[in-house]
JSON list of C-alpha atoms in Angstrom, two decimals:
[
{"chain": "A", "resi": 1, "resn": "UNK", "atom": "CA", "xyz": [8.49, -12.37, 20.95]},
{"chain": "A", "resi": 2, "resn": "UNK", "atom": "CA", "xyz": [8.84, -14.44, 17.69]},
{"chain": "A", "resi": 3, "resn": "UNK", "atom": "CA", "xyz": [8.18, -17.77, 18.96]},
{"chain": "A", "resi": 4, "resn": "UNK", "atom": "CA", "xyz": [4.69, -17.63, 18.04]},
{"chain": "A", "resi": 5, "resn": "UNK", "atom": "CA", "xyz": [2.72, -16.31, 15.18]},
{"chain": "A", "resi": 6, "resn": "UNK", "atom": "CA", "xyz": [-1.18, -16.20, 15.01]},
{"chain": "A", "resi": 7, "resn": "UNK", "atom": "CA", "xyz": [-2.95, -17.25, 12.18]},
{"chain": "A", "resi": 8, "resn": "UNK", "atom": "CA", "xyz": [-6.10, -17.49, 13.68]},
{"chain": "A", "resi": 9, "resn": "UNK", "atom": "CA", "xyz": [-8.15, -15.20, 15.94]},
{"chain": "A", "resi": 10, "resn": "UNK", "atom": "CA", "xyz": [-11.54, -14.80, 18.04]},
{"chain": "A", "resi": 11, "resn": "UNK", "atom": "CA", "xyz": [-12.71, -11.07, 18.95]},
{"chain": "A", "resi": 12, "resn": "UNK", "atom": "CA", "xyz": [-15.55, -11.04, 21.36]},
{"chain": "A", "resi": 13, "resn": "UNK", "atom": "CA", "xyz": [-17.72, -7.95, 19.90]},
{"chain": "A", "resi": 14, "resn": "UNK", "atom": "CA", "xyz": [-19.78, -7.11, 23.01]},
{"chain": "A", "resi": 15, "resn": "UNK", "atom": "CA", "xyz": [-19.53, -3.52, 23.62]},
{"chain": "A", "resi": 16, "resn": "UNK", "atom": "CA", "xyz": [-19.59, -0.48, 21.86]},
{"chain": "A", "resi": 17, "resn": "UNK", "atom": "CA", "xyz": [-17.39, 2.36, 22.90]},
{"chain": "A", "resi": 18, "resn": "UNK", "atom": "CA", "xyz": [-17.84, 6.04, 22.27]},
{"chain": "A", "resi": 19, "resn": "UNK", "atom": "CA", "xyz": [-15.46, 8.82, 21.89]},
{"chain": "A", "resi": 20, "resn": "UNK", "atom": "CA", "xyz": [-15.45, 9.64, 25.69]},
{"chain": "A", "resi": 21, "resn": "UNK", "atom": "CA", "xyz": [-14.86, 5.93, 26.78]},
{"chain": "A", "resi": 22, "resn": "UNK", "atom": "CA", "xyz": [-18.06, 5.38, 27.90]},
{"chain": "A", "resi": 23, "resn": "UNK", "atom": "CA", "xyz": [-19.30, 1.69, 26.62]},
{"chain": "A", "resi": 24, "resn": "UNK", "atom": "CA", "xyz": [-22.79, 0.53, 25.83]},
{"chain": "A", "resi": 25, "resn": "UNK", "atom": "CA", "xyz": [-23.58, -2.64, 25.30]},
{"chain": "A", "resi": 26, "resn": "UNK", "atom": "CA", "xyz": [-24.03, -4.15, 21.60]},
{"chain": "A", "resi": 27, "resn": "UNK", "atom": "CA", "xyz": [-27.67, -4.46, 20.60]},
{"chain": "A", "resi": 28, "resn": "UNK", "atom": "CA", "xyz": [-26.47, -8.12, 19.20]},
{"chain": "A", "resi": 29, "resn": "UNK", "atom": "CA", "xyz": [-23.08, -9.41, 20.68]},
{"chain": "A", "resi": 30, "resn": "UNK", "atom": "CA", "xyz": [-21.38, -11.92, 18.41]},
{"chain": "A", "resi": 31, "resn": "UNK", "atom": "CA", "xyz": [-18.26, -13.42, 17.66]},
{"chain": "A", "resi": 32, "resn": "UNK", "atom": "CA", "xyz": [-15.90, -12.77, 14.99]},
{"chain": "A", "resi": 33, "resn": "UNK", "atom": "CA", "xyz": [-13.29, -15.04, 13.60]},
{"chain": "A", "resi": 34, "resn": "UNK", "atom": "CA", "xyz": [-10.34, -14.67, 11.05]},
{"chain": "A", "resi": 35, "resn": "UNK", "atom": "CA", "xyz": [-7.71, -16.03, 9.89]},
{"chain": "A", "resi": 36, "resn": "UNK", "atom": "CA", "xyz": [-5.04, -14.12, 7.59]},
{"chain": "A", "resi": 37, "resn": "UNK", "atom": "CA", "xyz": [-3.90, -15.74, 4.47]},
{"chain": "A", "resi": 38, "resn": "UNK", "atom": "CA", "xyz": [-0.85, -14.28, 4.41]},
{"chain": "A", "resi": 39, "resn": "UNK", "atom": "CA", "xyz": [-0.02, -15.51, 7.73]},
{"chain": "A", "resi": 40, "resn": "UNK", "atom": "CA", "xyz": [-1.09, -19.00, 7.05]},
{"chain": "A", "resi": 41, "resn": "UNK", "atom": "CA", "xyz": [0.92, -19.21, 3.90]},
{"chain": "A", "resi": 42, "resn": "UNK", "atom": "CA", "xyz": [3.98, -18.12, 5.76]},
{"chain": "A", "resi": 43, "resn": "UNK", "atom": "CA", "xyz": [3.03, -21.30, 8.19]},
{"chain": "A", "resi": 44, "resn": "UNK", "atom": "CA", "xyz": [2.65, -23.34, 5.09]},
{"chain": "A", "resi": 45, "resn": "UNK", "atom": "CA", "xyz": [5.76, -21.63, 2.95]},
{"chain": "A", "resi": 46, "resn": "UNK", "atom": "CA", "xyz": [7.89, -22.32, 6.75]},
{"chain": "A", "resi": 47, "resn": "UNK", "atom": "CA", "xyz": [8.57, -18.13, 6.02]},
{"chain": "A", "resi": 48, "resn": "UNK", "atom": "CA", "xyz": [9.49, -16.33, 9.04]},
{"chain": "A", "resi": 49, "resn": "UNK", "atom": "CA", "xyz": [7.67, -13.79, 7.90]},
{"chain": "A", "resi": 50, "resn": "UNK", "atom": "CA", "xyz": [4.72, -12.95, 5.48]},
{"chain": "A", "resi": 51, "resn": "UNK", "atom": "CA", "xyz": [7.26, -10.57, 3.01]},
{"chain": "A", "resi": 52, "resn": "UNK", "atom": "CA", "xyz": [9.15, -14.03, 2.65]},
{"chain": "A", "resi": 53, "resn": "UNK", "atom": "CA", "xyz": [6.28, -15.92, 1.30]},
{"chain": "A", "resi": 54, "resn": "UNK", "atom": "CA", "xyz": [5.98, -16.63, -2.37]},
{"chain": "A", "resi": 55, "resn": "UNK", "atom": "CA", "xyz": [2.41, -14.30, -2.56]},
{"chain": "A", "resi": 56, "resn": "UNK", "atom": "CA", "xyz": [4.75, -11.35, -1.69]},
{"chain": "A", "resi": 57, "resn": "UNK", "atom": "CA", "xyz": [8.48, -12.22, -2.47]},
{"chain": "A", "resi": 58, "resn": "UNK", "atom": "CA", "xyz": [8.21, -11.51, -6.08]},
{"chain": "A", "resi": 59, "resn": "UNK", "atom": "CA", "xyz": [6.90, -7.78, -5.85]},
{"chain": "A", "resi": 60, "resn": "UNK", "atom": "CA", "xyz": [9.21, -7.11, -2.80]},
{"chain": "A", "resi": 61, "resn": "UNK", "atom": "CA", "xyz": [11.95, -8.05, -5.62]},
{"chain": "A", "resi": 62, "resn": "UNK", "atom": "CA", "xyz": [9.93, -6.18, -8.46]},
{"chain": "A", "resi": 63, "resn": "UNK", "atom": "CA", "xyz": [10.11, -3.07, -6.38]},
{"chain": "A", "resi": 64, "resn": "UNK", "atom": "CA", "xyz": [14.11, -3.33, -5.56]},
{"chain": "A", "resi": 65, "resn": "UNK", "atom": "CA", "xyz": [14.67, -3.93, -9.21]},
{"chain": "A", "resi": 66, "resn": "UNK", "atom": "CA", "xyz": [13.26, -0.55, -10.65]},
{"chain": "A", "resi": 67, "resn": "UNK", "atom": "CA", "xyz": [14.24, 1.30, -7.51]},
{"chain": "A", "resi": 68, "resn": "UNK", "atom": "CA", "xyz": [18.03, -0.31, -7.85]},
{"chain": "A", "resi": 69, "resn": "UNK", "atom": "CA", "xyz": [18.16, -1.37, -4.19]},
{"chain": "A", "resi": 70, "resn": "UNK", "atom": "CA", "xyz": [18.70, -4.39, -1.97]},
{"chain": "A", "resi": 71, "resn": "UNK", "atom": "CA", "xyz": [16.65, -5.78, 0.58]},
{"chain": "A", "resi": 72, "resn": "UNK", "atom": "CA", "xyz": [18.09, -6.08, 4.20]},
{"chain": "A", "resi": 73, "resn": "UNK", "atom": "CA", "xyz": [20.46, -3.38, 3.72]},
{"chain": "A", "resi": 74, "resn": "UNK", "atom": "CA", "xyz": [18.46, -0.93, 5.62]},
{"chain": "A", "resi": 75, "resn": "UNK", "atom": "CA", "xyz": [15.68, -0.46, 7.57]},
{"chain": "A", "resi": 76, "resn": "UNK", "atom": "CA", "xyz": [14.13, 2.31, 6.27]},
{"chain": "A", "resi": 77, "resn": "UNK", "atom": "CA", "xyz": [14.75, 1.10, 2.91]},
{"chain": "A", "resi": 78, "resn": "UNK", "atom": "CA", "xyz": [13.01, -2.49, 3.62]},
{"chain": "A", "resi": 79, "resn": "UNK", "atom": "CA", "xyz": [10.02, -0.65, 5.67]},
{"chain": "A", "resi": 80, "resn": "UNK", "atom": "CA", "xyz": [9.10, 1.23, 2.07]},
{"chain": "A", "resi": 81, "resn": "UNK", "atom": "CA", "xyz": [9.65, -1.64, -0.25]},
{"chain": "A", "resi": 82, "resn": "UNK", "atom": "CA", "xyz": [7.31, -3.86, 1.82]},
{"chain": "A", "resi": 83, "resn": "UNK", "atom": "CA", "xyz": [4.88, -1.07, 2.10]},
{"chain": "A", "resi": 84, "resn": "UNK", "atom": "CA", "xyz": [5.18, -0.02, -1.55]},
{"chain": "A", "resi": 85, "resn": "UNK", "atom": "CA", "xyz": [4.27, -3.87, -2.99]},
{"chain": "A", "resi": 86, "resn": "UNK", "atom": "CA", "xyz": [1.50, -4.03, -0.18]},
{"chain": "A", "resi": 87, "resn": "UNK", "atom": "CA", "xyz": [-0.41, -0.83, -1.71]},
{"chain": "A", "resi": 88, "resn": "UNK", "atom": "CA", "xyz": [0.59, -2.46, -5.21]},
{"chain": "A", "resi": 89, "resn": "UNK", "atom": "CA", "xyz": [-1.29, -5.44, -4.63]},
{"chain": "A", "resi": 90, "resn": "UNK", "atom": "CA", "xyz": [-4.23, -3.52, -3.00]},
{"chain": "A", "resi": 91, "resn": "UNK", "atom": "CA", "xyz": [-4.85, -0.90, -5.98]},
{"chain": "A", "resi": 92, "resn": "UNK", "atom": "CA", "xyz": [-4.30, -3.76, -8.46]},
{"chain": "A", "resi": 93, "resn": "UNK", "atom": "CA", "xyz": [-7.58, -5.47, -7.36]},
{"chain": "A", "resi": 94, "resn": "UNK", "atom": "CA", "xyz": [-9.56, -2.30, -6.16]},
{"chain": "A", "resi": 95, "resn": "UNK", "atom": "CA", "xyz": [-9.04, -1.02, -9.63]},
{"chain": "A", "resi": 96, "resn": "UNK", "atom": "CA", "xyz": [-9.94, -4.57, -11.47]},
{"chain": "A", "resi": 97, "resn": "UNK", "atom": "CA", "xyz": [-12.80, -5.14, -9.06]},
{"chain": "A", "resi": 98, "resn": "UNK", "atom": "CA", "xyz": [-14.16, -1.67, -10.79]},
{"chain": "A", "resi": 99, "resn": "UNK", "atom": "CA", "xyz": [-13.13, 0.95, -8.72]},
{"chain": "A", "resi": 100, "resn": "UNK", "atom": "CA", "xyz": [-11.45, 4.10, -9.70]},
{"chain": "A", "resi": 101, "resn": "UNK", "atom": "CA", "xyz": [-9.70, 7.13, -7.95]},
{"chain": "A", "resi": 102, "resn": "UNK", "atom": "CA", "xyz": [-11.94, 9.99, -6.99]},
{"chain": "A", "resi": 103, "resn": "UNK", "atom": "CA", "xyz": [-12.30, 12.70, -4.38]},
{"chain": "A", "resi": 104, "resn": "UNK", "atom": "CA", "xyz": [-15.01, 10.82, -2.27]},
{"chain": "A", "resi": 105, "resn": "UNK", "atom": "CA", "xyz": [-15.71, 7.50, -0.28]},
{"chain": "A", "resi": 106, "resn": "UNK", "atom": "CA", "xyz": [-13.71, 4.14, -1.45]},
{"chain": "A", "resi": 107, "resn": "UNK", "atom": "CA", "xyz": [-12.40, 6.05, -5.13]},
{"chain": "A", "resi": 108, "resn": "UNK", "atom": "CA", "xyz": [-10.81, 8.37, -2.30]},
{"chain": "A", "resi": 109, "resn": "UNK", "atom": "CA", "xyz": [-8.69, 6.13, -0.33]},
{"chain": "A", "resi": 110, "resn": "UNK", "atom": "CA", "xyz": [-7.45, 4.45, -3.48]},
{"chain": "A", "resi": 111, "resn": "UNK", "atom": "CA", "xyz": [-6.28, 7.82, -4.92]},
{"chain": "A", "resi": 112, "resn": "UNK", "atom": "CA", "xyz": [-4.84, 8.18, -1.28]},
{"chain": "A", "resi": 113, "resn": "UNK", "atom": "CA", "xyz": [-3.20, 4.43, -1.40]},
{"chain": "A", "resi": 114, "resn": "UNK", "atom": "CA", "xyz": [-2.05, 4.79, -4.95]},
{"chain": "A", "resi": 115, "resn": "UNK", "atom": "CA", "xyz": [-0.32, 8.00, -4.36]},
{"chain": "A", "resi": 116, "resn": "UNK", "atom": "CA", "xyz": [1.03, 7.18, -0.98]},
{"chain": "A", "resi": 117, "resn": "UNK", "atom": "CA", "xyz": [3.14, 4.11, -3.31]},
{"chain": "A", "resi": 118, "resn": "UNK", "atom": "CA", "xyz": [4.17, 7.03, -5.37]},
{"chain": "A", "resi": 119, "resn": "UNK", "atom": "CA", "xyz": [5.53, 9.08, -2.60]},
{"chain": "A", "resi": 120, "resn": "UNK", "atom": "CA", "xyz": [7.15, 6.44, -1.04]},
{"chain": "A", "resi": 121, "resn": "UNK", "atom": "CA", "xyz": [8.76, 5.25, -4.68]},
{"chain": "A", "resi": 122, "resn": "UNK", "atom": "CA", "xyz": [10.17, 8.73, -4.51]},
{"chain": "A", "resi": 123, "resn": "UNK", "atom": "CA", "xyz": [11.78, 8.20, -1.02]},
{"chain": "A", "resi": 124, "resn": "UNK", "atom": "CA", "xyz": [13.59, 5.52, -2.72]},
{"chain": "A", "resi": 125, "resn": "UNK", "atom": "CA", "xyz": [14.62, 7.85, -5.75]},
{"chain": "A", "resi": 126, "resn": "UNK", "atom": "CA", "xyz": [12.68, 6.95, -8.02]},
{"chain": "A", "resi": 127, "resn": "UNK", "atom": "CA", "xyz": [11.31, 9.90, -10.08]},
{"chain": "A", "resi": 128, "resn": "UNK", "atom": "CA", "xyz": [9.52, 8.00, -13.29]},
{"chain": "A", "resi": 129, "resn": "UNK", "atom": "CA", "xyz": [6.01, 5.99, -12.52]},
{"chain": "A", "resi": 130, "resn": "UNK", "atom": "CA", "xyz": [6.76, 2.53, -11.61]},
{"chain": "A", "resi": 131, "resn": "UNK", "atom": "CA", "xyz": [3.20, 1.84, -10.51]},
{"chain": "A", "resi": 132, "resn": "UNK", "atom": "CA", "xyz": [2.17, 0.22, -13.89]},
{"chain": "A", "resi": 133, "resn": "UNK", "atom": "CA", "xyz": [5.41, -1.89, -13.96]},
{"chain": "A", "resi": 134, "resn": "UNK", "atom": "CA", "xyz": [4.21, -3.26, -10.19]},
{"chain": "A", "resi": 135, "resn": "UNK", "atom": "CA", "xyz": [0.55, -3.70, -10.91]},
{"chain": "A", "resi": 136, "resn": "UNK", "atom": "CA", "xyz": [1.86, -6.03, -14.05]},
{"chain": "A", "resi": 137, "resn": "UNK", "atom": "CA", "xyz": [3.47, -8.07, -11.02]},
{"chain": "A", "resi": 138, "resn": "UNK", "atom": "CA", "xyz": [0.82, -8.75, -9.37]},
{"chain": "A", "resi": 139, "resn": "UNK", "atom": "CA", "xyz": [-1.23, -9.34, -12.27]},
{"chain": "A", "resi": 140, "resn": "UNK", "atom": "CA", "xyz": [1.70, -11.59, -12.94]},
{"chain": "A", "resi": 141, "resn": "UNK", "atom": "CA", "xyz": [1.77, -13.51, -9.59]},
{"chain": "A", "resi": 142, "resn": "UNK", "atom": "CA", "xyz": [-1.94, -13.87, -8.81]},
{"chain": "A", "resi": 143, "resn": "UNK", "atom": "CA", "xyz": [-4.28, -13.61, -12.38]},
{"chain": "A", "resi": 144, "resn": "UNK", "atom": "CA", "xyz": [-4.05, -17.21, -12.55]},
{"chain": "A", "resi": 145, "resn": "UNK", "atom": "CA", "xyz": [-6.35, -17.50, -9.60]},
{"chain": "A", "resi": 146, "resn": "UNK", "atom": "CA", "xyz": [-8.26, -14.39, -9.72]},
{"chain": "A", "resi": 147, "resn": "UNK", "atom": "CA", "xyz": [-8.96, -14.23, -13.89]},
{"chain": "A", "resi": 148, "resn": "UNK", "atom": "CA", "xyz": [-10.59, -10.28, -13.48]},
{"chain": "A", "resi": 149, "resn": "UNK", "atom": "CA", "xyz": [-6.88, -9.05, -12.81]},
{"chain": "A", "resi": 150, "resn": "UNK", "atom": "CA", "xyz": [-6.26, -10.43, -16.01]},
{"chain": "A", "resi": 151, "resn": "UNK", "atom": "CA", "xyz": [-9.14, -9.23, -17.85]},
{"chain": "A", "resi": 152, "resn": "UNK", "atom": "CA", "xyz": [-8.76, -5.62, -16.38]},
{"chain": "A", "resi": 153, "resn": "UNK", "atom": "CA", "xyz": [-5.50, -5.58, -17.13]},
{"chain": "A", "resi": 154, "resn": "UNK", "atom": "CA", "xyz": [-5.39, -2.58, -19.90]},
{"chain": "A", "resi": 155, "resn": "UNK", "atom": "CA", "xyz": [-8.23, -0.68, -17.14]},
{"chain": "A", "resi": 156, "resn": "UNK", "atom": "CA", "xyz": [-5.70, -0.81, -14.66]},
{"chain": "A", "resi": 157, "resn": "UNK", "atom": "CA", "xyz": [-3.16, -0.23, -16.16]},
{"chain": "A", "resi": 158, "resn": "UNK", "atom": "CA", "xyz": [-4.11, 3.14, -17.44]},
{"chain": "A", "resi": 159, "resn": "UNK", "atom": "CA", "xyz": [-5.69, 4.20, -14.17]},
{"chain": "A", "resi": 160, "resn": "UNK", "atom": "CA", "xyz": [-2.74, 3.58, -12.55]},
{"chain": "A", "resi": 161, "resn": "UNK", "atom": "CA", "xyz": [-0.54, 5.43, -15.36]},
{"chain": "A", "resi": 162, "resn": "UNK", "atom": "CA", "xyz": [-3.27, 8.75, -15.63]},
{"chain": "A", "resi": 163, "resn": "UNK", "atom": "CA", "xyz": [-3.03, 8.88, -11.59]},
{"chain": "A", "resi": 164, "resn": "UNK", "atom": "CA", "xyz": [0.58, 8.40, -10.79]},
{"chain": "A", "resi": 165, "resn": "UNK", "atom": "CA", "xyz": [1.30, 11.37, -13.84]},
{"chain": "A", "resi": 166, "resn": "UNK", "atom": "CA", "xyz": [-1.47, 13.66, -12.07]},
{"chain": "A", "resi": 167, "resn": "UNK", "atom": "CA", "xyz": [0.84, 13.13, -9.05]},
{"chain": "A", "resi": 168, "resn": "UNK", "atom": "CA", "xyz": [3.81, 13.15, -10.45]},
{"chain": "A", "resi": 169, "resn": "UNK", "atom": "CA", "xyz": [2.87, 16.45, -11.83]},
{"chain": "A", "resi": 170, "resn": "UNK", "atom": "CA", "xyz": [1.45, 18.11, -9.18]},
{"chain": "A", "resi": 171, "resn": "UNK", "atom": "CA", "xyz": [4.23, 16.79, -6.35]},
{"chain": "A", "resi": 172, "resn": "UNK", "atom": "CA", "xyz": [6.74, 18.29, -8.34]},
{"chain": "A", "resi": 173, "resn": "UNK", "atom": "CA", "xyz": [4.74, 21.65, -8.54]},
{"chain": "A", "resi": 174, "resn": "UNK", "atom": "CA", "xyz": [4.75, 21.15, -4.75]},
{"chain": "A", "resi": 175, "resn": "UNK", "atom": "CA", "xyz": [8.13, 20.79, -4.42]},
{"chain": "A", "resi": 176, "resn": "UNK", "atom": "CA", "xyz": [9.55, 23.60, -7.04]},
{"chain": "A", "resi": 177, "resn": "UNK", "atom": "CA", "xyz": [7.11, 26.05, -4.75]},
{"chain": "A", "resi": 178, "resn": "UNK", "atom": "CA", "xyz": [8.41, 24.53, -1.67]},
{"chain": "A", "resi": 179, "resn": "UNK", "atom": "CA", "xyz": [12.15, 25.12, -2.69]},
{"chain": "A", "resi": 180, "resn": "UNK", "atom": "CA", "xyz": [10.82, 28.44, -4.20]},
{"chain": "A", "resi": 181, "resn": "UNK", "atom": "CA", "xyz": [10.09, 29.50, -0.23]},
{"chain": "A", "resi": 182, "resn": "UNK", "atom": "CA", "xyz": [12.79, 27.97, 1.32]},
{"chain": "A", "resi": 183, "resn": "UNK", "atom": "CA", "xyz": [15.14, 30.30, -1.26]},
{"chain": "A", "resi": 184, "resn": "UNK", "atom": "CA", "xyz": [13.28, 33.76, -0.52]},
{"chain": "A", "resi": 185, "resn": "UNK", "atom": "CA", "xyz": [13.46, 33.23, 3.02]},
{"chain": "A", "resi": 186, "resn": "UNK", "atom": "CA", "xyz": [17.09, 32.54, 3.23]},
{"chain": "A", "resi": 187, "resn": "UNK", "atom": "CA", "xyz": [17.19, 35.30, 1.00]},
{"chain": "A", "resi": 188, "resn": "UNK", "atom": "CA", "xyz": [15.45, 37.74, 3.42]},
{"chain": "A", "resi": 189, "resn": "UNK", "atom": "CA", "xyz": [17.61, 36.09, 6.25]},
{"chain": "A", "resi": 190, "resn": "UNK", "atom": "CA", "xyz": [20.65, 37.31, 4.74]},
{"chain": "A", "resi": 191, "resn": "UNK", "atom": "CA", "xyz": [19.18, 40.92, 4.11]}
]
């Protein structure tokens, strides 16, 4: 239910378990505890939930004013918003703390997080990049209190403009062949 919310957590680390269930025990249990910032400034902010906290409020609106829509209105819209100005935020600071898109390891899932925003951006009609405009938000919102968004800004800016083209490019390739298909076999379906 939404009564509670947890801010804090324990997991016991003990075991390790392997692909066919079978668990061994850890060579050195321990204990690890967390607490989410996002969840403790939604205690703090008295937010019912994290998106209504003042870390995340202004690039949920960012989002639904280049994509033209309204929050609450639906719930697939509000599901892609949220998740659009989450990825925002992450590929803003992977790309300031120096990391860049690539085919491999960590470069790999921000190419995959970066154009997963793009995709989605799509779902809510938007067809020009957007990224850069979002990345500005969050450089906007948190460089006060992380100064290497700030000083990266021009790096990540143009990674995030030189990937979302490259995808922009080659998702509409895959779409025009994708439509292409669709047509010749109705075609052949009517033969």
């Amino acid at each position: 239910c939404s009564r509670f919310s947890e801010i804090w957590n324990l997991v016991f680390m003990q075991y390790n378990q392997d692909t066919d269930g079978k668990r061994s025990l850890l060579p050195r249990p321990n204990i690890d505890t967390g607490m989410g910032l996002e969840r403790v400034v939604a205690v703090c902010n008295g937010s019912p939930t994290v998106y209504a906290t003042d870390l995340f409020a202004p690039l949920l609106e960012k989002i639904c004013h280049i994509a033209s829509v309204r929050e609450g209105k639906n719930e697939t819209t509000d599901r892609l918003i949220k998740v659009i100005a989450e990825h925002s935020r992450g590929v803003t600071f992977l790309i300031a703390d120096g990391l860049l898109p690539s085919n491999e390891g960590r470069g790999y899932v921000l190419r995959r997080i970066l154009r997963r925003a793009c995709f989605l951006g799509r779902k809510l009609g938007l067809r020009q990049p957007f990224m850069g405009e979002m990345a500005g938000a969050v450089i906007e919102k948190m460089g006060s209190v992380y100064p290497e968004l700030v000083s990266n800004r021009k790096l990540v800016l143009d990674v995030i403009r030189n990937e979302e083209e490259r995808f922009n490019d080659t998702l509409d390739a895959g779409i025009n062949l994708c439509e292409k298909a669709i047509a010749d076999a109705r075609a052949q379906n009517r033969n």
